[in-house]
PDB file of C-alpha atoms in Angstrom:
ATOM      1  CA  MET D1400      91.185 100.433 102.397  1.00 46.00           C
ATOM      2  CA  GLU D1401      91.853 103.153 104.973  1.00 48.00           C
ATOM      3  CA  ILE D1402      91.774 106.700 103.596  1.00 50.00           C
ATOM      4  CA  SER D1403      93.395 109.558 105.527  1.00 58.00           C
ATOM      5  CA  PHE D1404      92.459 113.204 105.040  1.00 63.00           C
ATOM      6  CA  TYR D1405      95.035 115.705 106.306  1.00 71.00           C
ATOM      7  CA  THR D1406      93.274 118.907 107.318  1.00 82.00           C
ATOM      8  CA  CYS D1407      95.003 121.583 109.353  1.00 86.00           C
ATOM      9  CA  PRO D1408      94.444 120.961 113.092  1.00 86.00           C
ATOM     10  CA  GLY D1409      94.577 124.716 113.659  1.00 86.00           C
ATOM     11  CA  CYS D1410      92.053 126.061 111.161  1.00 90.00           C
ATOM     12  CA  GLY D1411      90.639 123.003 109.395  1.00 85.00           C
ATOM     13  CA  ALA D1412      91.765 124.077 105.909  1.00 86.00           C
ATOM     14  CA  GLY D1413      93.369 121.804 103.330  1.00 82.00           C
ATOM     15  CA  GLN D1414      97.101 121.085 103.364  1.00 83.00           C
ATOM     16  CA  THR D1415      99.808 120.261 100.826  1.00 80.00           C
ATOM     17  CA  PHE D1416     102.857 118.051 101.268  1.00 79.00           C
ATOM     18  CA  GLU D1417     106.227 119.825 101.610  1.00 80.00           C
ATOM     19  CA  PRO D1418     109.077 117.444 100.645  1.00 79.00           C
ATOM     20  CA  ALA D1419     111.840 119.551 102.224  1.00 71.00           C
ATOM     21  CA  GLY D1420     110.380 119.322 105.715  1.00 70.00           C
ATOM     22  CA  LYS D1421     108.520 116.022 105.253  1.00 76.00           C
ATOM     23  CA  ALA D1422     105.447 117.801 106.578  1.00 83.00           C
ATOM     24  CA  MET D1423     102.022 119.099 105.596  1.00 86.00           C
ATOM     25  CA  VAL D1424     101.726 122.864 105.134  1.00 87.00           C
ATOM     26  CA  CYS D1425      98.391 124.620 105.540  1.00 88.00           C
ATOM     27  CA  GLY D1426      97.471 126.776 102.571  1.00 81.00           C
ATOM     28  CA  SER D1427      95.337 129.043 104.759  1.00 87.00           C
ATOM     29  CA  CYS D1428      97.178 129.808 108.012  1.00 91.00           C
ATOM     30  CA  GLY D1429     100.649 128.636 106.935  1.00 86.00           C
ATOM     31  CA  ALA D1430     101.069 126.194 109.823  1.00 89.00           C
ATOM     32  CA  THR D1431     103.519 123.305 109.361  1.00 88.00           C
ATOM     33  CA  ASN D1432     102.312 119.959 110.650  1.00 85.00           C
ATOM     34  CA  PRO D1433     104.735 116.995 110.602  1.00 83.00           C
ATOM     35  CA  ILE D1434     103.453 113.624 109.444  1.00 77.00           C
ATOM     36  CA  GLU D1435     104.802 110.123 109.865  1.00 71.00           C
ATOM     37  CA  ILE D1436     106.081 108.606 106.615  1.00 63.00           C
ATOM     38  CA  ALA D1437     106.406 104.831 106.662  1.00 62.00           C
ATOM     39  CA  VAL D1438     109.807 103.669 105.430  1.00 62.00           C
ATOM     40  CA  ASP D1439     108.633 100.071 105.096  1.00 59.00           C
ATOM     41  CA  SER D1440     104.913 100.172 104.438  1.00 58.00           C
ATOM     42  CA  GLY D1441     104.608  96.421 104.010  1.00 63.00           C
ATOM     43  CA  ILE D1442     102.974  96.629 100.587  1.00 67.00           C
ATOM     44  CA  ARG D1443     100.719  93.633 100.085  1.00 70.00           C
ATOM     45  CA  LYS D1444     100.581  91.619  96.886  1.00 73.00           C
ATOM     46  CA  LEU D1445      97.008  90.984  95.796  1.00 73.00           C
ATOM     47  CA  PRO D1446      95.750  88.089  93.617  1.00 75.00           C
ATOM     48  CA  LEU D1447      94.727  89.681  90.308  1.00 73.00           C
ATOM     49  CA  ARG D1448      91.510  87.771  89.531  1.00 73.00           C
ATOM     50  CA  GLU D1449      90.056  88.085  93.031  1.00 73.00           C
ATOM     51  CA  ASN D1450      90.888  91.762  93.295  1.00 72.00           C
ATOM     52  CA  MET D1451      89.546  92.646  89.843  1.00 72.00           C
ATOM     53  CA  GLU D1452      86.192  91.375  91.115  1.00 73.00           C
ATOM     54  CA  GLN D1453      86.693  93.360  94.321  1.00 70.00           C
ATOM     55  CA  PHE D1454      87.515  96.524  92.351  1.00 69.00           C
ATOM     56  CA  GLY D1455      84.297  96.107  90.379  1.00 69.00           C
ATOM     57  CA  GLU D1456      82.333  95.927  93.621  1.00 70.00           C
ATOM     58  CA  MET D1457      84.158  99.008  94.951  1.00 65.00           C
ATOM     59  CA  ILE D1458      83.187 101.025  91.882  1.00 62.00           C
ATOM     60  CA  THR D1459      79.571  99.841  92.075  1.00 64.00           C
ATOM     61  CA  GLU D1460      79.311 100.673  95.775  1.00 64.00           C
ATOM     62  CA  GLY D1461      81.374 103.869  95.512  1.00 57.00           C
ATOM     63  CA  ALA D1462      83.876 102.647  98.111  1.00 59.00           C
ATOM     64  CA  ALA D1463      87.483 103.893  97.892  1.00 61.00           C
ATOM     65  CA  THR D1464      86.686 105.836  94.716  1.00 65.00           C
ATOM     66  CA  GLU D1465      86.389 109.451  93.656  1.00 69.00           C
ATOM     67  CA  ASP D1466      84.450 110.925  90.755  1.00 75.00           C
ATOM     68  CA  VAL D1467      86.576 112.639  88.091  1.00 78.00           C
ATOM     69  CA  ARG D1468      86.158 113.944  84.560  1.00 81.00           C
ATOM     70  CA  THR D1469      88.722 112.589  82.098  1.00 84.00           C
ATOM     71  CA  THR D1470      89.357 114.489  78.887  1.00 86.00           C
ATOM     72  CA  THR D1471      92.050 115.257  76.318  1.00 88.00           C
ATOM     73  CA  CYS D1472      93.948 118.557  76.235  1.00 88.00           C
ATOM     74  CA  PRO D1473      93.365 120.264  72.856  1.00 87.00           C
ATOM     75  CA  GLY D1474      96.793 121.892  73.067  1.00 87.00           C
ATOM     76  CA  CYS D1475      99.154 118.954  73.617  1.00 88.00           C
ATOM     77  CA  GLY D1476      96.915 115.884  73.460  1.00 88.00           C
ATOM     78  CA  ALA D1477      97.624 114.741  77.029  1.00 86.00           C
ATOM     79  CA  GLU D1478      94.905 112.938  78.966  1.00 85.00           C
ATOM     80  CA  ILE D1479      94.038 114.832  82.135  1.00 82.00           C
ATOM     81  CA  SER D1480      91.569 114.439  84.985  1.00 81.00           C
ATOM     82  CA  ILE D1481      89.397 117.250  86.343  1.00 80.00           C
ATOM     83  CA  GLU D1482      87.488 117.232  89.610  1.00 75.00           C
ATOM     84  CA  ALA D1483      83.885 116.149  89.227  1.00 72.00           C
ATOM     85  CA  ASN D1484      82.431 119.409  90.587  1.00 75.00           C
ATOM     86  CA  THR D1485      84.223 121.583  87.997  1.00 77.00           C
ATOM     87  CA  SER D1486      84.001 121.792  84.214  1.00 78.00           C
ATOM     88  CA  SER D1487      87.400 123.355  83.494  1.00 82.00           C
ATOM     89  CA  GLY D1488      90.990 123.001  84.614  1.00 81.00           C
ATOM     90  CA  GLU D1489      94.602 123.554  83.652  1.00 80.00           C
ATOM     91  CA  CYS D1490      96.645 120.983  81.752  1.00 82.00           C
ATOM     92  CA  SER D1491      99.489 119.741  83.955  1.00 75.00           C
ATOM     93  CA  PHE D1492     101.704 119.230  80.901  1.00 78.00           C
ATOM     94  CA  CYS D1493     101.380 122.357  78.742  1.00 78.00           C
ATOM     95  CA  GLY D1494      99.532 124.766  81.049  1.00 76.00           C
ATOM     96  CA  GLY D1495      96.621 125.221  78.651  1.00 81.00           C
ATOM     97  CA  THR D1496      93.037 125.711  79.807  1.00 84.00           C
ATOM     98  CA  VAL D1497      90.800 122.693  79.313  1.00 85.00           C
ATOM     99  CA  THR D1498      87.008 122.661  79.463  1.00 85.00           C
ATOM    100  CA  THR D1499      84.790 119.617  79.219  1.00 81.00           C
ATOM    101  CA  ASP D1500      81.182 118.532  79.611  1.00 80.00           C
ATOM    102  CA  VAL D1501      82.083 114.848  79.945  1.00 78.00           C
ATOM    103  CA  ALA D1502      80.090 113.139  82.683  1.00 81.00           C
ATOM    104  CA  PRO D1503      82.086 112.246  85.823  1.00 77.00           C
ATOM    105  CA  HIS D1504      83.048 108.611  86.296  1.00 74.00           C
ATOM    106  CA  PRO D1505      84.339 106.744  89.362  1.00 72.00           C
ATOM    107  CA  SER D1506      88.098 106.290  89.644  1.00 72.00           C
ATOM    108  CA  LEU D1507      89.813 104.021  92.163  1.00 69.00           C
ATOM    109  CA  LEU D1508      91.944 105.763  94.753  1.00 71.00           C
ATOM    110  CA  PRO D1509      95.569 104.554  94.987  1.00 71.00           C
ATOM    111  CA  HIS D1510      96.577 102.100  97.696  1.00 71.00           C
ATOM    112  CA  TYR D1511      99.938 103.788  98.236  1.00 73.00           C
ATOM    113  CA  VAL D1512     101.548 107.118  97.363  1.00 73.00           C
ATOM    114  CA  THR D1513     105.277 107.795  97.081  1.00 77.00           C
ATOM    115  CA  PRO D1514     105.875 111.374  98.292  1.00 76.00           C
ATOM    116  CA  PHE D1515     107.949 113.885  96.366  1.00 80.00           C
ATOM    117  CA  ALA D1516     111.641 114.022  97.297  1.00 82.00           C
ATOM    118  CA  VAL D1517     112.336 117.520  95.900  1.00 84.00           C
ATOM    119  CA  ALA D1518     110.525 120.686  96.931  1.00 82.00           C
ATOM    120  CA  ASN D1519     108.775 122.648  94.189  1.00 83.00           C
ATOM    121  CA  GLN D1520     111.069 125.685  94.579  1.00 86.00           C
ATOM    122  CA  GLN D1521     114.177 123.470  94.366  1.00 89.00           C
ATOM    123  CA  ALA D1522     112.893 121.932  91.151  1.00 89.00           C
ATOM    124  CA  LEU D1523     112.079 125.369  89.732  1.00 91.00           C
ATOM    125  CA  ASP D1524     115.543 126.736  90.612  1.00 93.00           C
ATOM    126  CA  ALA D1525     117.219 123.721  88.977  1.00 93.00           C
ATOM    127  CA  PHE D1526     115.063 124.117  85.868  1.00 92.00           C
ATOM    128  CA  ARG D1527     115.899 127.819  85.554  1.00 93.00           C
ATOM    129  CA  LYS D1528     119.612 127.104  86.028  1.00 93.00           C
ATOM    130  CA  TRP D1529     119.526 124.452  83.308  1.00 93.00           C
ATOM    131  CA  LEU D1530     117.537 126.746  81.010  1.00 92.00           C
ATOM    132  CA  SER D1531     120.123 129.530  81.417  1.00 92.00           C
ATOM    133  CA  THR D1532     122.738 127.269  79.784  1.00 93.00           C
ATOM    134  CA  ARG D1533     120.579 126.709  76.693  1.00 91.00           C
ATOM    135  CA  LYS D1534     121.416 129.526  74.287  1.00 88.00           C
ATOM    136  CA  PHE D1535     118.813 128.515  71.712  1.00 90.00           C
ATOM    137  CA  ALA D1536     115.962 127.708  74.094  1.00 88.00           C
ATOM    138  CA  PRO D1537     112.624 129.182  72.900  1.00 89.00           C
ATOM    139  CA  ASN D1538     111.852 132.638  74.308  1.00 89.00           C
ATOM    140  CA  LYS D1539     108.361 131.513  75.304  1.00 85.00           C
ATOM    141  CA  LEU D1540     109.883 128.770  77.439  1.00 86.00           C
ATOM    142  CA  LYS D1541     112.192 131.267  79.163  1.00 87.00           C
ATOM    143  CA  GLN D1542     109.265 133.609  79.816  1.00 88.00           C
ATOM    144  CA  TYR D1543     107.196 130.753  81.192  1.00 84.00           C
ATOM    145  CA  ALA D1544     110.028 129.717  83.540  1.00 87.00           C
ATOM    146  CA  ARG D1545     109.911 133.158  85.202  1.00 88.00           C
ATOM    147  CA  GLN D1546     106.463 132.414  86.614  1.00 87.00           C
ATOM    148  CA  GLU D1547     106.374 131.222  90.214  1.00 83.00           C
ATOM    149  CA  ASP D1548     103.976 128.400  89.325  1.00 79.00           C
ATOM    150  CA  ALA D1549     105.882 127.309  86.211  1.00 79.00           C
ATOM    151  CA  LEU D1550     106.351 123.803  87.614  1.00 81.00           C
ATOM    152  CA  ARG D1551     103.866 121.634  89.442  1.00 77.00           C
ATOM    153  CA  GLY D1552     104.128 118.107  90.729  1.00 78.00           C
ATOM    154  CA  VAL D1553     102.192 115.371  88.975  1.00 76.00           C
ATOM    155  CA  TYR D1554     101.573 111.921  90.425  1.00 75.00           C
ATOM    156  CA  TYR D1555     101.896 109.108  87.904  1.00 76.00           C
ATOM    157  CA  PRO D1556      99.992 105.853  88.454  1.00 76.00           C
ATOM    158  CA  CYS D1557     102.004 102.659  88.612  1.00 78.00           C
ATOM    159  CA  TRP D1558     100.925  99.029  88.663  1.00 75.00           C
ATOM    160  CA  SER D1559     103.177  96.142  89.635  1.00 75.00           C
ATOM    161  CA  PHE D1560     102.445  92.604  88.457  1.00 74.00           C
ATOM    162  CA  ASP D1561     104.022  89.243  89.185  1.00 77.00           C
ATOM    163  CA  ALA D1562     103.201  86.242  86.998  1.00 76.00           C
ATOM    164  CA  ASP D1563     103.608  82.494  87.479  1.00 80.00           C
ATOM    165  CA  THR D1564     103.783  81.017  83.983  1.00 85.00           C
ATOM    166  CA  SER D1565     104.971  77.947  82.086  1.00 91.00           C
ATOM    167  CA  THR D1566     106.034  78.378  78.456  1.00 91.00           C
ATOM    168  CA  ASN D1567     106.952  75.822  75.796  1.00 95.00           C
ATOM    169  CA  TYR D1568     109.319  76.970  73.075  1.00 94.00           C
ATOM    170  CA  THR D1569     110.790  75.622  69.829  1.00 96.00           C
ATOM    171  CA  GLY D1570     113.356  77.185  67.547  1.00 95.00           C
ATOM    172  CA  ARG D1571     116.972  77.037  66.466  1.00 95.00           C
ATOM    173  CA  ARG D1572     120.099  77.670  68.497  1.00 94.00           C
ATOM    174  CA  GLY D1573     123.220  79.050  66.836  1.00 95.00           C
ATOM    175  CA  ILE D1574     126.727  78.149  68.011  1.00 95.00           C
ATOM    176  CA  ASN D1575     129.609  80.210  66.664  1.00 96.00           C
ATOM    177  CA  ARG D1576     132.953  78.651  65.781  1.00 95.00           C
ATOM    178  CA  THR D1577     136.148  80.054  64.309  1.00 95.00           C
ATOM    179  CA  GLU D1578     137.691  78.404  61.248  1.00 94.00           C
ATOM    180  CA  ARG D1579     140.923  79.015  59.370  1.00 93.00           C
ATOM    181  CA  TYR D1580     141.066  79.316  55.594  1.00 92.00           C
ATOM    182  CA  THR D1581     143.583  80.247  52.906  1.00 92.00           C
ATOM    183  CA  THR D1582     143.122  82.878  50.227  1.00 91.00           C
ATOM    184  CA  LYS D1583     145.061  85.254  48.000  1.00 90.00           C
ATOM    185  CA  ASP D1584     145.845  88.778  49.141  1.00 88.00           C
ATOM    186  CA  SER D1585     145.999  91.879  46.922  1.00 87.00           C
ATOM    187  CA  GLN D1586     149.561  90.986  45.867  1.00 89.00           C
ATOM    188  CA  GLY D1587     148.651  87.438  44.863  1.00 87.00           C
ATOM    189  CA  LYS D1588     150.301  85.781  47.846  1.00 90.00           C
ATOM    190  CA  THR D1589     148.657  82.883  49.681  1.00 92.00           C
ATOM    191  CA  VAL D1590     147.650  83.905  53.220  1.00 92.00           C
ATOM    192  CA  THR D1591     145.835  82.198  56.080  1.00 92.00           C
ATOM    193  CA  ARG D1592     142.964  84.010  57.766  1.00 92.00           C
ATOM    194  CA  THR D1593     140.158  83.254  60.231  1.00 94.00           C
ATOM    195  CA  ARG D1594     136.406  83.733  60.024  1.00 94.00           C
ATOM    196  CA  THR D1595     133.379  83.016  62.198  1.00 95.00           C
ATOM    197  CA  ARG D1596     130.839  80.411  61.166  1.00 94.00           C
ATOM    198  CA  THR D1597     127.503  79.761  62.870  1.00 96.00           C
ATOM    199  CA  ASP D1598     126.160  76.223  63.105  1.00 95.00           C
ATOM    200  CA  TRP D1599     122.396  76.021  63.688  1.00 96.00           C
ATOM    201  CA  TYR D1600     120.708  73.228  65.655  1.00 96.00           C
ATOM    202  CA  PRO D1601     117.052  72.583  66.549  1.00 95.00           C
ATOM    203  CA  ALA D1602     116.172  73.589  70.115  1.00 95.00           C
ATOM    204  CA  SER D1603     113.079  73.174  72.273  1.00 96.00           C
ATOM    205  CA  GLY D1604     112.183  73.143  75.929  1.00 94.00           C
ATOM    206  CA  ARG D1605     109.967  74.428  78.706  1.00 94.00           C
ATOM    207  CA  VAL D1606     110.495  77.475  80.905  1.00 90.00           C
ATOM    208  CA  THR D1607     108.710  77.677  84.252  1.00 85.00           C
TER     209      THR D1607
END
């Protein structure tokens, strides 16, 4: 797996992705550096069994992995990851401070990343606009929304699986039919009405 690190070519500092300009922005000197985003990345499908063995070797050898601390936020119960060289961090879900002494463990780096489509300020403006229409929104939420760092992007992991299976099934299949019948109405007159009946039959087969 090829891993790319985007440091600023001007000062060497770290950069963050800016969705609006499809570019990396240096957090130190403010330089904007465009990057090439693949429209069709040609994502490869990997055989599960073979690659589970490969992943185990990667973790053992430390290849394509990073050490993280995984813990649970005491405020909201979310599971969060903290960099291995720190013992505290901020919960991405509720904003609470989380400290942990859990030992770091290796975590596989993702093969692909889908970049954000909305800039952080755009998302914050939309959130504040929506919140202004909520008369009974909690005051603490309104106060929190005034902060410039009220929203932050979070990457969610996603796994895609395809399966080739054959399944035998047995059961019953119901077929509806409409029948006419006669009865007495509330005035004692004979009337003809319809109703739905379901006839059940044994069913079995194989799905591949």
